[in-house]
Coordinates of C-alpha atoms in Angstrom, one line a residue:
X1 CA -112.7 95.2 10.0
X2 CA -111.4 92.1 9.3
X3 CA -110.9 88.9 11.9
X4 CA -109.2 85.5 11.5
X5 CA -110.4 82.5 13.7
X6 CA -108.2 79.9 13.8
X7 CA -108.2 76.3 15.2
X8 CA -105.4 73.6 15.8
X9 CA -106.0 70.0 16.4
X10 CA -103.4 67.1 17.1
X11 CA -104.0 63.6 17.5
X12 CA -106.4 62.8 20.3
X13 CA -107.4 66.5 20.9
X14 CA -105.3 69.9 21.8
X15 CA -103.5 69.6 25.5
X16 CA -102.4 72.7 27.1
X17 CA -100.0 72.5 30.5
X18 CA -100.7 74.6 33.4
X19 CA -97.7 77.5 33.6
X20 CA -98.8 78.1 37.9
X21 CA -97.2 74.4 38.5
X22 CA -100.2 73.0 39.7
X23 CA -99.8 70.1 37.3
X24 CA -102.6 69.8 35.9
X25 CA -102.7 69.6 31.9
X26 CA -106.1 70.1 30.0
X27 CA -107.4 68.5 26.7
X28 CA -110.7 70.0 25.2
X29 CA -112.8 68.1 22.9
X30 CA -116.2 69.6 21.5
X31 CA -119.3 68.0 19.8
X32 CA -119.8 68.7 17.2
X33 CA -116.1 69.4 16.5
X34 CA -115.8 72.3 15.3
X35 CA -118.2 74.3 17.0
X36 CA -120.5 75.8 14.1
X37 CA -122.5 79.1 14.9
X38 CA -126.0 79.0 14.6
X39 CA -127.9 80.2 11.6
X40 CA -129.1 83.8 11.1
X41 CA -132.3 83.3 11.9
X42 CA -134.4 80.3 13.6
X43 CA -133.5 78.0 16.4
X44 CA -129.9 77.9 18.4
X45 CA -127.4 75.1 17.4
X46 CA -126.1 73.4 20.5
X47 CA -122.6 72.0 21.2
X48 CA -120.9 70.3 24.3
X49 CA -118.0 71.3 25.5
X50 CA -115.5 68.7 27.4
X51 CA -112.8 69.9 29.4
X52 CA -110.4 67.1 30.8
X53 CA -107.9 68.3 33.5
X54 CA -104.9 65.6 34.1
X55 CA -102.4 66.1 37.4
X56 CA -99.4 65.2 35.7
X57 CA -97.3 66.6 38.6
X58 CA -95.4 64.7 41.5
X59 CA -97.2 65.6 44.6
X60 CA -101.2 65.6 45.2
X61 CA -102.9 68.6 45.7
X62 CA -105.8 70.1 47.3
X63 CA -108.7 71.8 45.1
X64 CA -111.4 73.6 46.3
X65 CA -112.9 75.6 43.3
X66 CA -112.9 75.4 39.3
X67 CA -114.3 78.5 37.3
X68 CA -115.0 78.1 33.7
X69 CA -115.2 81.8 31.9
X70 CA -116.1 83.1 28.4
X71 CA -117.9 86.0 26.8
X72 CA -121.7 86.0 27.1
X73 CA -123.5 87.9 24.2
X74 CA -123.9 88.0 20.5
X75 CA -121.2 89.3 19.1
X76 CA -118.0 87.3 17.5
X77 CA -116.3 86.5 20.8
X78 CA -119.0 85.3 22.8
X79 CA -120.0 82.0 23.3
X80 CA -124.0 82.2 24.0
X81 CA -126.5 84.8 25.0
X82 CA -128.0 82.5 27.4
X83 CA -125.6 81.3 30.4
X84 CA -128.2 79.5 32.2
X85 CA -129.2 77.5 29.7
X86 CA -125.8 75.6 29.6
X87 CA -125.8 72.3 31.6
X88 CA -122.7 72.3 33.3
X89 CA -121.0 69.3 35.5
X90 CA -117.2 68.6 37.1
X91 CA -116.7 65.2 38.0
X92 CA -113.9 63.9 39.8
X93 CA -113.7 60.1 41.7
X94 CA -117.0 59.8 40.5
X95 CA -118.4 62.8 42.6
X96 CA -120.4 65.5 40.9
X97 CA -119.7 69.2 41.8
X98 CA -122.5 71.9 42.0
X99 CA -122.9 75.0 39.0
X100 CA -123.4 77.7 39.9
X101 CA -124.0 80.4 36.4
X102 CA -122.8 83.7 37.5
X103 CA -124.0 86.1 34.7
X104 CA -123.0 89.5 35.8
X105 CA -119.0 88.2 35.8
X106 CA -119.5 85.3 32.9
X107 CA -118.7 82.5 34.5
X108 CA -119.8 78.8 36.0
X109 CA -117.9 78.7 39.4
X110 CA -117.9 75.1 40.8
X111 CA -117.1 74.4 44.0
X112 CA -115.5 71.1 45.4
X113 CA -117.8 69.4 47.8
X114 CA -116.7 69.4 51.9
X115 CA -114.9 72.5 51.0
X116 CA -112.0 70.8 48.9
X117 CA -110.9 67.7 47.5
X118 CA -107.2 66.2 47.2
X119 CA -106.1 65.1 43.6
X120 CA -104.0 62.5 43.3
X121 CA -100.8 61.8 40.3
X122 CA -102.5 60.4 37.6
X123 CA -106.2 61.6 38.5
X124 CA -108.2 64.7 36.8
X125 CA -111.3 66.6 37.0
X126 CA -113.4 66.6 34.2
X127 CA -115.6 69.7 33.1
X128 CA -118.8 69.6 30.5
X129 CA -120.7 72.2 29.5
X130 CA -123.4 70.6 27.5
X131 CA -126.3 72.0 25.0
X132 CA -124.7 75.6 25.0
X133 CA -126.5 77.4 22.8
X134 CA -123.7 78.9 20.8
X135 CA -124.5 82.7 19.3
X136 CA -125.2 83.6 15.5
X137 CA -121.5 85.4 15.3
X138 CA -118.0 83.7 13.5
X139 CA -115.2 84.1 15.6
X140 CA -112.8 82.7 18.5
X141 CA -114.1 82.7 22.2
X142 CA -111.5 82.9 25.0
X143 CA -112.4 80.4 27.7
X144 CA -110.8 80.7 30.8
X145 CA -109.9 77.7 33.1
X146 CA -109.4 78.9 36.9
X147 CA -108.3 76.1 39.9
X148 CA -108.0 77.4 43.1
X149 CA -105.4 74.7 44.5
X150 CA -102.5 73.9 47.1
X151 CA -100.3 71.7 48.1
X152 CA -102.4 68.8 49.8
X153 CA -101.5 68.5 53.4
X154 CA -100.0 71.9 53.8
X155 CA -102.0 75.1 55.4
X156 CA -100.4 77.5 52.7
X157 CA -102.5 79.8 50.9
X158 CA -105.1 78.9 48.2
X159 CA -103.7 80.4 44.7
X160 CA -105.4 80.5 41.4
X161 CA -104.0 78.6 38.4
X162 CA -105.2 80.0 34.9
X163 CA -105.2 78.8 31.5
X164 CA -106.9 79.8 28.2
X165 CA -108.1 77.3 25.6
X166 CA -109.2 79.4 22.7
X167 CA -112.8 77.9 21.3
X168 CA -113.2 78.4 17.3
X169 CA -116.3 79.4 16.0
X170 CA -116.9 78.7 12.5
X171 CA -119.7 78.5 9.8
X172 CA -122.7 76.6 10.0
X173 CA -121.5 74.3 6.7
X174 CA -117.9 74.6 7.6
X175 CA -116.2 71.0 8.7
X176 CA -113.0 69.4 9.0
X177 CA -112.4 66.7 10.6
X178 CA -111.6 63.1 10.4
X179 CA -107.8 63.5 9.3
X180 CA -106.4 59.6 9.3
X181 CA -103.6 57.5 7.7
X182 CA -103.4 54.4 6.8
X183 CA -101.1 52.7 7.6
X184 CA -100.2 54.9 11.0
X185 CA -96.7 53.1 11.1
X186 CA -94.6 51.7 7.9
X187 CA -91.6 50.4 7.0
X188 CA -88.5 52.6 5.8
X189 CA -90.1 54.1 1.7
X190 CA -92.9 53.0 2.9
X191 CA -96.3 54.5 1.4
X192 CA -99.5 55.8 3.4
X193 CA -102.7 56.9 2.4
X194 CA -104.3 60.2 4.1
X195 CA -108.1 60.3 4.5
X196 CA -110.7 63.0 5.8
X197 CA -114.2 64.6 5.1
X198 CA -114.2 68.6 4.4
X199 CA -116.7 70.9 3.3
X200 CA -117.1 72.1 -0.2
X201 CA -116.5 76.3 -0.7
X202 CA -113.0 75.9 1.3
X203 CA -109.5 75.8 0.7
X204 CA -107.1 72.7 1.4
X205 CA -103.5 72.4 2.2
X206 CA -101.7 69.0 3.0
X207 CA -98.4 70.1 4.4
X208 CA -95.1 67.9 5.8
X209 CA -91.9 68.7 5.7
X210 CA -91.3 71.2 2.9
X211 CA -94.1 69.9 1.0
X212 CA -97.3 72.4 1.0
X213 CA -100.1 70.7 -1.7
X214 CA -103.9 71.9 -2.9
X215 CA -105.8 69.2 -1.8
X216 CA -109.0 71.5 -2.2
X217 CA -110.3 68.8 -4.6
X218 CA -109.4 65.9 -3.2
X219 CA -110.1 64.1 0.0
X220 CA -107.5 61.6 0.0
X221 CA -103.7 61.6 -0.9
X222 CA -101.1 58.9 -0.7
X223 CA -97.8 60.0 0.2
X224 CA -94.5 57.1 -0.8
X225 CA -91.0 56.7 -0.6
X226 CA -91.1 58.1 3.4
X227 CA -88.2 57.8 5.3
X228 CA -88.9 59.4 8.3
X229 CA -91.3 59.9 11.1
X230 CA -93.8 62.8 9.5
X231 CA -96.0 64.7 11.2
X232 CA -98.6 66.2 8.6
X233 CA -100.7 69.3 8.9
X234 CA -104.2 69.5 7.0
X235 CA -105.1 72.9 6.9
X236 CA -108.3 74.5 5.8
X237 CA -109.5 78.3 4.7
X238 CA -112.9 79.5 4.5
X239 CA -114.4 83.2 4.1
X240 CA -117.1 84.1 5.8
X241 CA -118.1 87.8 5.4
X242 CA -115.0 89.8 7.0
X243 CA -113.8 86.6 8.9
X244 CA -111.5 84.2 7.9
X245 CA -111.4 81.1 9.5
X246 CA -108.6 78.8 9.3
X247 CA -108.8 74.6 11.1
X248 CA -105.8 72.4 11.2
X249 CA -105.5 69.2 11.7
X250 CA -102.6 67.0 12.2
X251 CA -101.4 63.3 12.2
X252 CA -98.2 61.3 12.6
X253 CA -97.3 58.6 10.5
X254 CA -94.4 56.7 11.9
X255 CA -91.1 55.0 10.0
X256 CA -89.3 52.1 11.5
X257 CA -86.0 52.4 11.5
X258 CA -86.1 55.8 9.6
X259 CA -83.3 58.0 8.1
X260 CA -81.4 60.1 11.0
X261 CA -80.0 63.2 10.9
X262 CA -77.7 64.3 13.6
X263 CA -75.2 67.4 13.9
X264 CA -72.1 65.7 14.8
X265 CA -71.6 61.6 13.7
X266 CA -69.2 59.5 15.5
X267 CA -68.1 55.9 13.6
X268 CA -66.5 53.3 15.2
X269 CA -65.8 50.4 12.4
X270 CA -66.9 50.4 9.0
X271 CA -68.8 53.3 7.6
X272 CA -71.1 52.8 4.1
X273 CA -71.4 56.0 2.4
X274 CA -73.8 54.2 0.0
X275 CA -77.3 56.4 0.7
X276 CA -75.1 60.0 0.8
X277 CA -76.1 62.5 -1.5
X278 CA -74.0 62.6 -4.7
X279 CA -75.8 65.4 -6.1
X280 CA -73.9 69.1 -5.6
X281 CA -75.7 72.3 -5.8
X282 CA -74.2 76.1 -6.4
X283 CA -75.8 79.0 -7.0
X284 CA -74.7 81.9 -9.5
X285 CA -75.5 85.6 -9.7
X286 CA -73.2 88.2 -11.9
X287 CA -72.6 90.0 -8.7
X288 CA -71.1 87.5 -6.6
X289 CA -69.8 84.8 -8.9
X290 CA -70.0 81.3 -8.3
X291 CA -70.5 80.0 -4.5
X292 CA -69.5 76.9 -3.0
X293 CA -70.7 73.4 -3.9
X294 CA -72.6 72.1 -1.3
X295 CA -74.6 68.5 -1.3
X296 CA -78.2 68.0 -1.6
X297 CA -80.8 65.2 -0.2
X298 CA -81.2 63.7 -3.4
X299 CA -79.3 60.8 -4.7
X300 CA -79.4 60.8 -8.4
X301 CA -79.1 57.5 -10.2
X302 CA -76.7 57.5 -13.4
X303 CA -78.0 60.1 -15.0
X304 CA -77.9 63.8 -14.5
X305 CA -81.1 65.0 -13.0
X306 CA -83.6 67.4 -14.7
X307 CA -84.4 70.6 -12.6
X308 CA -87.0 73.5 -13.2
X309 CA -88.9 76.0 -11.7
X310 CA -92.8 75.4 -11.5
X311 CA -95.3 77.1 -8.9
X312 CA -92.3 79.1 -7.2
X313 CA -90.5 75.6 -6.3
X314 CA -88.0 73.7 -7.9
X315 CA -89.0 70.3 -9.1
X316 CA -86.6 67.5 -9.5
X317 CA -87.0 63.9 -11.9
X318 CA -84.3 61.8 -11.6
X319 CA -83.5 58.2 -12.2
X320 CA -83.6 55.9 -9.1
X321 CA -80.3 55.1 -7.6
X322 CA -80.5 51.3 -8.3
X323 CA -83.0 50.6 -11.0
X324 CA -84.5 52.3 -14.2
X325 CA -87.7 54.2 -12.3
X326 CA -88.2 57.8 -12.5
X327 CA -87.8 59.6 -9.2
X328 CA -89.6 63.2 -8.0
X329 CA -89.0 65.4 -5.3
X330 CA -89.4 68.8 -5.0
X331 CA -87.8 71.8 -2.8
X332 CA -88.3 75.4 -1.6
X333 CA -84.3 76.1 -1.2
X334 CA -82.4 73.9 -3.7
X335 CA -81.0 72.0 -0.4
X336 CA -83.1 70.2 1.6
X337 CA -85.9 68.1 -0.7
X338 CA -89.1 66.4 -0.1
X339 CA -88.3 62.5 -0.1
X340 CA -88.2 60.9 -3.3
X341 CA -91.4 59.5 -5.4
X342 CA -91.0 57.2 -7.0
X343 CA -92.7 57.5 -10.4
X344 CA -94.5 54.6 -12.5
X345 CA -92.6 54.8 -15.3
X346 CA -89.0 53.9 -16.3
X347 CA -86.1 55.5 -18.5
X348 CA -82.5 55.0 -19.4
X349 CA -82.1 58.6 -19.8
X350 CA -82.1 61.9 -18.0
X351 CA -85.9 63.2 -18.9
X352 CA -86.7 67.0 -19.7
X353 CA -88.8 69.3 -17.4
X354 CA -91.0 72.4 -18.4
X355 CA -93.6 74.4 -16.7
X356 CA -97.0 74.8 -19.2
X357 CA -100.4 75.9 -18.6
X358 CA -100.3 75.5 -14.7
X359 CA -99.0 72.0 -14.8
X360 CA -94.9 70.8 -14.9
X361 CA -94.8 68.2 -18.0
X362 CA -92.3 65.3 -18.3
X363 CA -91.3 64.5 -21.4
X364 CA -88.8 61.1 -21.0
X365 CA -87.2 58.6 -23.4
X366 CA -88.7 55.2 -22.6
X367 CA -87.2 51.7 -22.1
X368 CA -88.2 51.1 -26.0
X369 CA -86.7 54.4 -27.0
X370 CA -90.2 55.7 -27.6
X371 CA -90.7 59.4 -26.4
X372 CA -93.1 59.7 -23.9
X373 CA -94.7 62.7 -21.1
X374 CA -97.0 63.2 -18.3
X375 CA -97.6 66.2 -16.1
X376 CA -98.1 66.6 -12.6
X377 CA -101.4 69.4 -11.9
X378 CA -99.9 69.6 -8.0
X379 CA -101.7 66.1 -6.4
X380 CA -100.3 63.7 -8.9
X381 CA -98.7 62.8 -12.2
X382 CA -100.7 61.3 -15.0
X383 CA -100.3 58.1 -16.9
X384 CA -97.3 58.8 -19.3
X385 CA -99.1 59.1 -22.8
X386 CA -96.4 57.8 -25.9
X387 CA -95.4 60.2 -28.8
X388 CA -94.8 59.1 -32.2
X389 CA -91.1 59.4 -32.4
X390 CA -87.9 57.8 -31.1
X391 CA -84.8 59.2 -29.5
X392 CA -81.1 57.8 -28.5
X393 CA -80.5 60.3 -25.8
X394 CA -82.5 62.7 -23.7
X395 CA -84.7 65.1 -24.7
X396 CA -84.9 68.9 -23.8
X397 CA -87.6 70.9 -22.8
X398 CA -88.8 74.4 -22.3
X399 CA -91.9 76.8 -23.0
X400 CA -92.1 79.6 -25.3
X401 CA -94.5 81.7 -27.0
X402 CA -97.5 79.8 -25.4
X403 CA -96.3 76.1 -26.4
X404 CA -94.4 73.9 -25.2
X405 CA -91.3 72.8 -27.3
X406 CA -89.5 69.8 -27.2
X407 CA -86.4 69.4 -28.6
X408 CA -84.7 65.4 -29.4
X409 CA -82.7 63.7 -31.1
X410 CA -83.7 60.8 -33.8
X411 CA -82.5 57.9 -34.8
X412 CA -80.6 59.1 -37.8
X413 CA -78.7 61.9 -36.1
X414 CA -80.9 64.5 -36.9
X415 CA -82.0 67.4 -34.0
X416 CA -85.6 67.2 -34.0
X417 CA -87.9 69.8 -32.7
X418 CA -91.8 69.8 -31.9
X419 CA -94.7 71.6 -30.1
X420 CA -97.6 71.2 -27.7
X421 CA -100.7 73.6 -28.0
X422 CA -102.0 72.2 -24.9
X423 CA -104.0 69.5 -27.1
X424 CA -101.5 67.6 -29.4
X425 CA -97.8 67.7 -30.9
X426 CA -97.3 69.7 -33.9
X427 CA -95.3 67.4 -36.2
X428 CA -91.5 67.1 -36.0
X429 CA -89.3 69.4 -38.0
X430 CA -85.5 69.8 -38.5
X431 CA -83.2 71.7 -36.4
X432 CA -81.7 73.4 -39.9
X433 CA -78.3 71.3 -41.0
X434 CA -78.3 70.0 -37.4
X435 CA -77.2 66.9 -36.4
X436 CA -76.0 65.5 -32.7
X437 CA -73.8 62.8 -31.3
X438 CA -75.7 63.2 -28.3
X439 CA -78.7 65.3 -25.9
X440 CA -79.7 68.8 -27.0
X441 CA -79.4 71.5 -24.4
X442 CA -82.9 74.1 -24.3
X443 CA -83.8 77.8 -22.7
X444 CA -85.6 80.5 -23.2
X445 CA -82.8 84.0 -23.9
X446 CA -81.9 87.2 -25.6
X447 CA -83.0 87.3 -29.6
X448 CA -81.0 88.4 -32.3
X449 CA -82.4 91.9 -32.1
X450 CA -82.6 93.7 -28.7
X451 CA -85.1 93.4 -26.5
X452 CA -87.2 90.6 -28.0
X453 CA -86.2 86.9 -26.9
X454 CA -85.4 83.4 -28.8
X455 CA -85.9 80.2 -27.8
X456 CA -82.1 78.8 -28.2
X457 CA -81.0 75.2 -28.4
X458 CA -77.1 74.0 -27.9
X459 CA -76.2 70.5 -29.4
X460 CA -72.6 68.7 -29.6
X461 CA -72.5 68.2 -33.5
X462 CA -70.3 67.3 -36.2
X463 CA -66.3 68.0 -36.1
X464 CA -66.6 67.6 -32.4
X465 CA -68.1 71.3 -31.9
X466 CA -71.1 73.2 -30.0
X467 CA -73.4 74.4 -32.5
X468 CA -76.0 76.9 -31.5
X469 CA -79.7 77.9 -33.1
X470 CA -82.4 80.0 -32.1
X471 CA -85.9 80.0 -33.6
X472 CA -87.2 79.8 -35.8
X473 CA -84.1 76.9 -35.6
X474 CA -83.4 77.8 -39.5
X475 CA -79.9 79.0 -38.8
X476 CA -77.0 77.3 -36.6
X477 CA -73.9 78.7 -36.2
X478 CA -70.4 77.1 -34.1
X479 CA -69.8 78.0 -30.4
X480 CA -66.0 76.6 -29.9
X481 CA -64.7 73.1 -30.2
X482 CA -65.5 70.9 -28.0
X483 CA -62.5 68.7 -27.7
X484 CA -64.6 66.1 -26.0
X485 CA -66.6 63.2 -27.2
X486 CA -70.1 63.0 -26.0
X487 CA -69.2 60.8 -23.4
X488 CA -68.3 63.5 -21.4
X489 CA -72.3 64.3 -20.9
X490 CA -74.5 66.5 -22.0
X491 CA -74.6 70.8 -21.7
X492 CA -76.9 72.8 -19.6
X493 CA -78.1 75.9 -20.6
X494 CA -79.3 78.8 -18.9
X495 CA -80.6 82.5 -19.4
X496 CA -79.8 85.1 -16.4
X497 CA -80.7 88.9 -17.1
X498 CA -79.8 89.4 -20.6
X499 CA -77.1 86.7 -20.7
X500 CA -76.5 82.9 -21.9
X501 CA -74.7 80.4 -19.8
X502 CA -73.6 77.3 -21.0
X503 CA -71.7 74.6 -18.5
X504 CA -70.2 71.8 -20.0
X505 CA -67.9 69.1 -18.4
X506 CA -64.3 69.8 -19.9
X507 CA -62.0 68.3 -21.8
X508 CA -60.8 65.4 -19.5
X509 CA -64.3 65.1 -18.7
X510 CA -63.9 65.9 -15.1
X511 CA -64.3 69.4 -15.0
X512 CA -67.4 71.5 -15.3
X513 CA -66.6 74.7 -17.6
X514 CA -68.9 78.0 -18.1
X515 CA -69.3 80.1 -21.7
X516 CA -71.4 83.0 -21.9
X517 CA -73.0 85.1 -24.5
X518 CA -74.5 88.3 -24.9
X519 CA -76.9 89.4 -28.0
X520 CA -73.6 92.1 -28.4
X521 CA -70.9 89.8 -28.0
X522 CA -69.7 86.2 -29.3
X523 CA -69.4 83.3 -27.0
X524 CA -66.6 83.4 -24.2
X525 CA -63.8 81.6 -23.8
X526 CA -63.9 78.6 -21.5
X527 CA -63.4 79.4 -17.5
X528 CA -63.7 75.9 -14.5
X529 CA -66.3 76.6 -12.2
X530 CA -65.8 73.4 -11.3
X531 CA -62.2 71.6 -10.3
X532 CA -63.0 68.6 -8.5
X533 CA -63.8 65.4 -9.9
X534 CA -67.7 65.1 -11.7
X535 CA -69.7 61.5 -12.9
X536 CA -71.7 63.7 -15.6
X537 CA -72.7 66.9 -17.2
X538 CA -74.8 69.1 -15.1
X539 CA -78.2 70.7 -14.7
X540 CA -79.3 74.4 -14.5
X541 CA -82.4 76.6 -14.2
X542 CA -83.0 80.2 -13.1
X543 CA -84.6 80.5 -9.5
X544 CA -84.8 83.5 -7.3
X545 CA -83.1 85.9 -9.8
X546 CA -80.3 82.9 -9.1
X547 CA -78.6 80.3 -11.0
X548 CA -78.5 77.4 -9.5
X549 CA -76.7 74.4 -11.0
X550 CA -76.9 70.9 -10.0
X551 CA -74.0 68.2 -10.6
X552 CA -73.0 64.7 -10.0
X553 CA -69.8 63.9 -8.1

């Protein structure tokens, strides 16, 4: 049999209301925090337990019991073996109240001295059980909270007001704890730094808004460009035997004057649409066609974004909206994005994305022209190491056969192609004939012979055409004119099923037309998927057995 024990804490402890309308709202803290279970053999571990019970109602009322109950025994949801041994206090208005342990129903009933005392608005009772001697067994105990209460000044009846605060009881060298940020409030793209102390031989997740990272390696993560309040969850995993416990912890970091978002936005004046999203997403299966465009919460600088799958997320680099820095973001849906990073390195260019050996590589044309990457292993990116060749436009990207190949092209014209073993680039060779008046398009699709696959590269080439090679890149062969000089922006390329799509902007450079191939058939004849205005050529990867294409309005 398996069992899960699971633990939640906000800032400043976990408060639970009263549902019987008594008004009384309790906040539990424990020492040491979590409770740890004592070792299998030799002396009990003690903890304290410290119940604080607020009247957060209207109207005082009248209290003349408090009964704290929980499992006695060894097994998982017990709390001790030994009652008695507990010391056990309520204090309220600086009176103590009497214990007394009641082992054959598993409880310490207090009772209010003179028979019953009147609680104010704003007062509480507050409940330690100190040096329990806490059992040998991983699991969650349910402690019960019962006031017997009335109205004060009425005769009515006495009734009982229950709640349950669920205790966690986790491994002696389990701990989590100690979850802060610095700074707790920040301006709008503001950065903070998250600190806390874990154990070792656990699992940890930082999670806030659709972001979910492996921290298990780290104790400390800085999080920038935020734009809104953010309440972040630090959750952590641990086996023990058949029981797996589970601790969160949470924090909230606070923007001043933050991004809003509201359903319904009334304007009265002047309206600047400067910080809307001009990035459009669609999404593509052979089944249902094209859907709608709809915008995205990223806003793309003057370049088309790179996109790509890595970790069962898509990943976005981008350039900034005013200025030459890279920008990431990543999403679970294609719509809603975590908010920007902003990277520490700069391009003119749209960079290229790839997922290789567990890690989502950047390879980017720098301010100098000079070729350069980094990769991101899930916490952060690395220092962007230079390669030894130069580019004019962006480079492509995409893994095949167990290397990653990047595809670029030189100063000459040429279409130049390398590889990364996971230790260094091969040297560059010669897309066969090729040469590009602008970025090389790159996926992964149906070879020549069926069944086996190609890694395929598009370029716009000479006598203004699409020109198409697959490896080993030693033949290239025409697609259709292009009619369109590479102003127009670059193609994205695509693999679904057994089928190459190709989206280009079209001939007035405003539309956004699709070709597609089969390893039986030639190249299709242009069809709009797009008839509203675009800035730039567009971006696609595969997702979800999807398509999904991003564009620039």
């Amino acid at each position: 049999m398996s069992l899960t024990v699971s633990q939640s804490v906000a800032v400043g402890g976990a408060e639970t209301a009263s549902p019987d309308q008594s008004g009384l709202a309790y906040e539990m803290t424990t020492r040491p925090d979590p409770v740890r279970v004592s070792p299998a053999t030799g002396a009990l571990e003690k903890a304290d337990i410290v119940i604080v019970g607020s009247h957060q109602g209207f109207n005082p009322i009248e209290v003349r019991r408090i009964t704290v109950g929980f499992p006695v025994g060894d097994l998982s949801h017990a709390l001790t073996e030994h009652l008695k041994e507990i010391e056990a206090t309520v204090n309220h208005a600086g009176a103590s109240w009497t214990p007394a342990h009641n082992e054959p129903e598993q409880e310490i009933v207090f009772n209010a001295p003179g028979g019953a005392v009147v609680v104010d608005p704003g007062q509480g009772v507050t409940i330690q059980l100190r040096n329990i001697p806490v059992n040998r067994q991983v699991g969650t105990v349910p402690l019960t909270v019962i006031v017997s209460w009335r109205r004060a000044g009425t005769s009515a009846s006495y009734k009982d007001d229950i709640d349950l605060l669920p205790v966690g009881k986790f491994p002696p060298d389990f701990r989590l704890d100690n979850l802060r940020a610095n700074p707790i409030a920040l301006d709008h793209s503001g950065s903070t730094t998250l600190t806390w102390e874990a154990s070792a031989g656990a699992t940890y997740k930082l999670l806030y808004g659709t972001a979910e990272i492996d921290v298990t390696n780290v104790r400390t993560y800085t999080v920038n460009n935020l734009r809104q309040t953010t309440p972040f969850y630090l959750r952590g995993v641990a086996q023990s035997g058949n029981t797996t416990v589970e601790r969160t912890l949470t924090t909230l970091v606070t923007v001043n004057v933050p991004d809003l978002e509201v359903t319904n936005l009334y304007v009265r004046g002047t309206l600047s649409t400067l910080r809307v999203s001009n990035l459009m997403c669609m999404n593509f299966t052979p089944q249902d066609g094209w859907s709608a465009p709809v915008p995205v919460s990223v806003h793309s600088g003057a370049k088309p974004p790179a996109v790509t799958v890595h970790n069962g997320r898509l990943h976005c680099v981008h350039r900034a909206l005013i200025g030459d820095h890279l920008m990431w973001t990543a999403s679970a849906d294609g719509l809603d994005w975590l908010p920007d990073q902003t990277l520490d390195f700069r391009s003119p260019d749209t960079p290229a994305l790839a997922s290789f050996d567990s890690k989502l590589y950047c390879v980017f044309r720098g301010m100098d022209d000079r070729l350069a990457w980094s990769t991101y292993d899930g916490i952060r990116w690395s220092e962007p190491q230079p390669m030894e060749w130069s580019t004019t436009h962006a480079p492509a990207a995409a893994t095949f056969e167990g290397k990653l190949y990047c595809v670029f092209r030189a100063d000459d014209g040429r279409v130049l192609w390398t590889t990364y073993n996971g230790t260094s680039w091969s040297p560059a060779s010669q897309v066969v004939n090729a040469t590009s008046t602008g970025a090389a398009a790159l996926t992964v699709g149906p070879g020549r012979t069926a069944g086996t696959q190609a890694l395929h590269v598009v370029i716009h080439g000479r006598e203004e055409r699409w020109w198409q090679a697959q490896t080993p890149f030693n033949q290239i062969g025409t697609i259709a004119y292009g009619d369109q000089p590479t102003s127009y922006g670059p193609a994205a390329l695509a693999t679904l099923g057994q089928t190459l799509y190709l989206v280009r902007r079209g001939e007035d450079g405003a539309y956004l037309r699709q070709y597609t191939q089969t390893t039986s058939s030639a190249w299709s004849t242009a069809s709009p998927i797009v008839t509203n205005s675009t800035k730039d050529g567009a971006a696609m990867t595969v997702f979800n057995d999807k398509i999904y294409l991003f564009y620039m309005r």
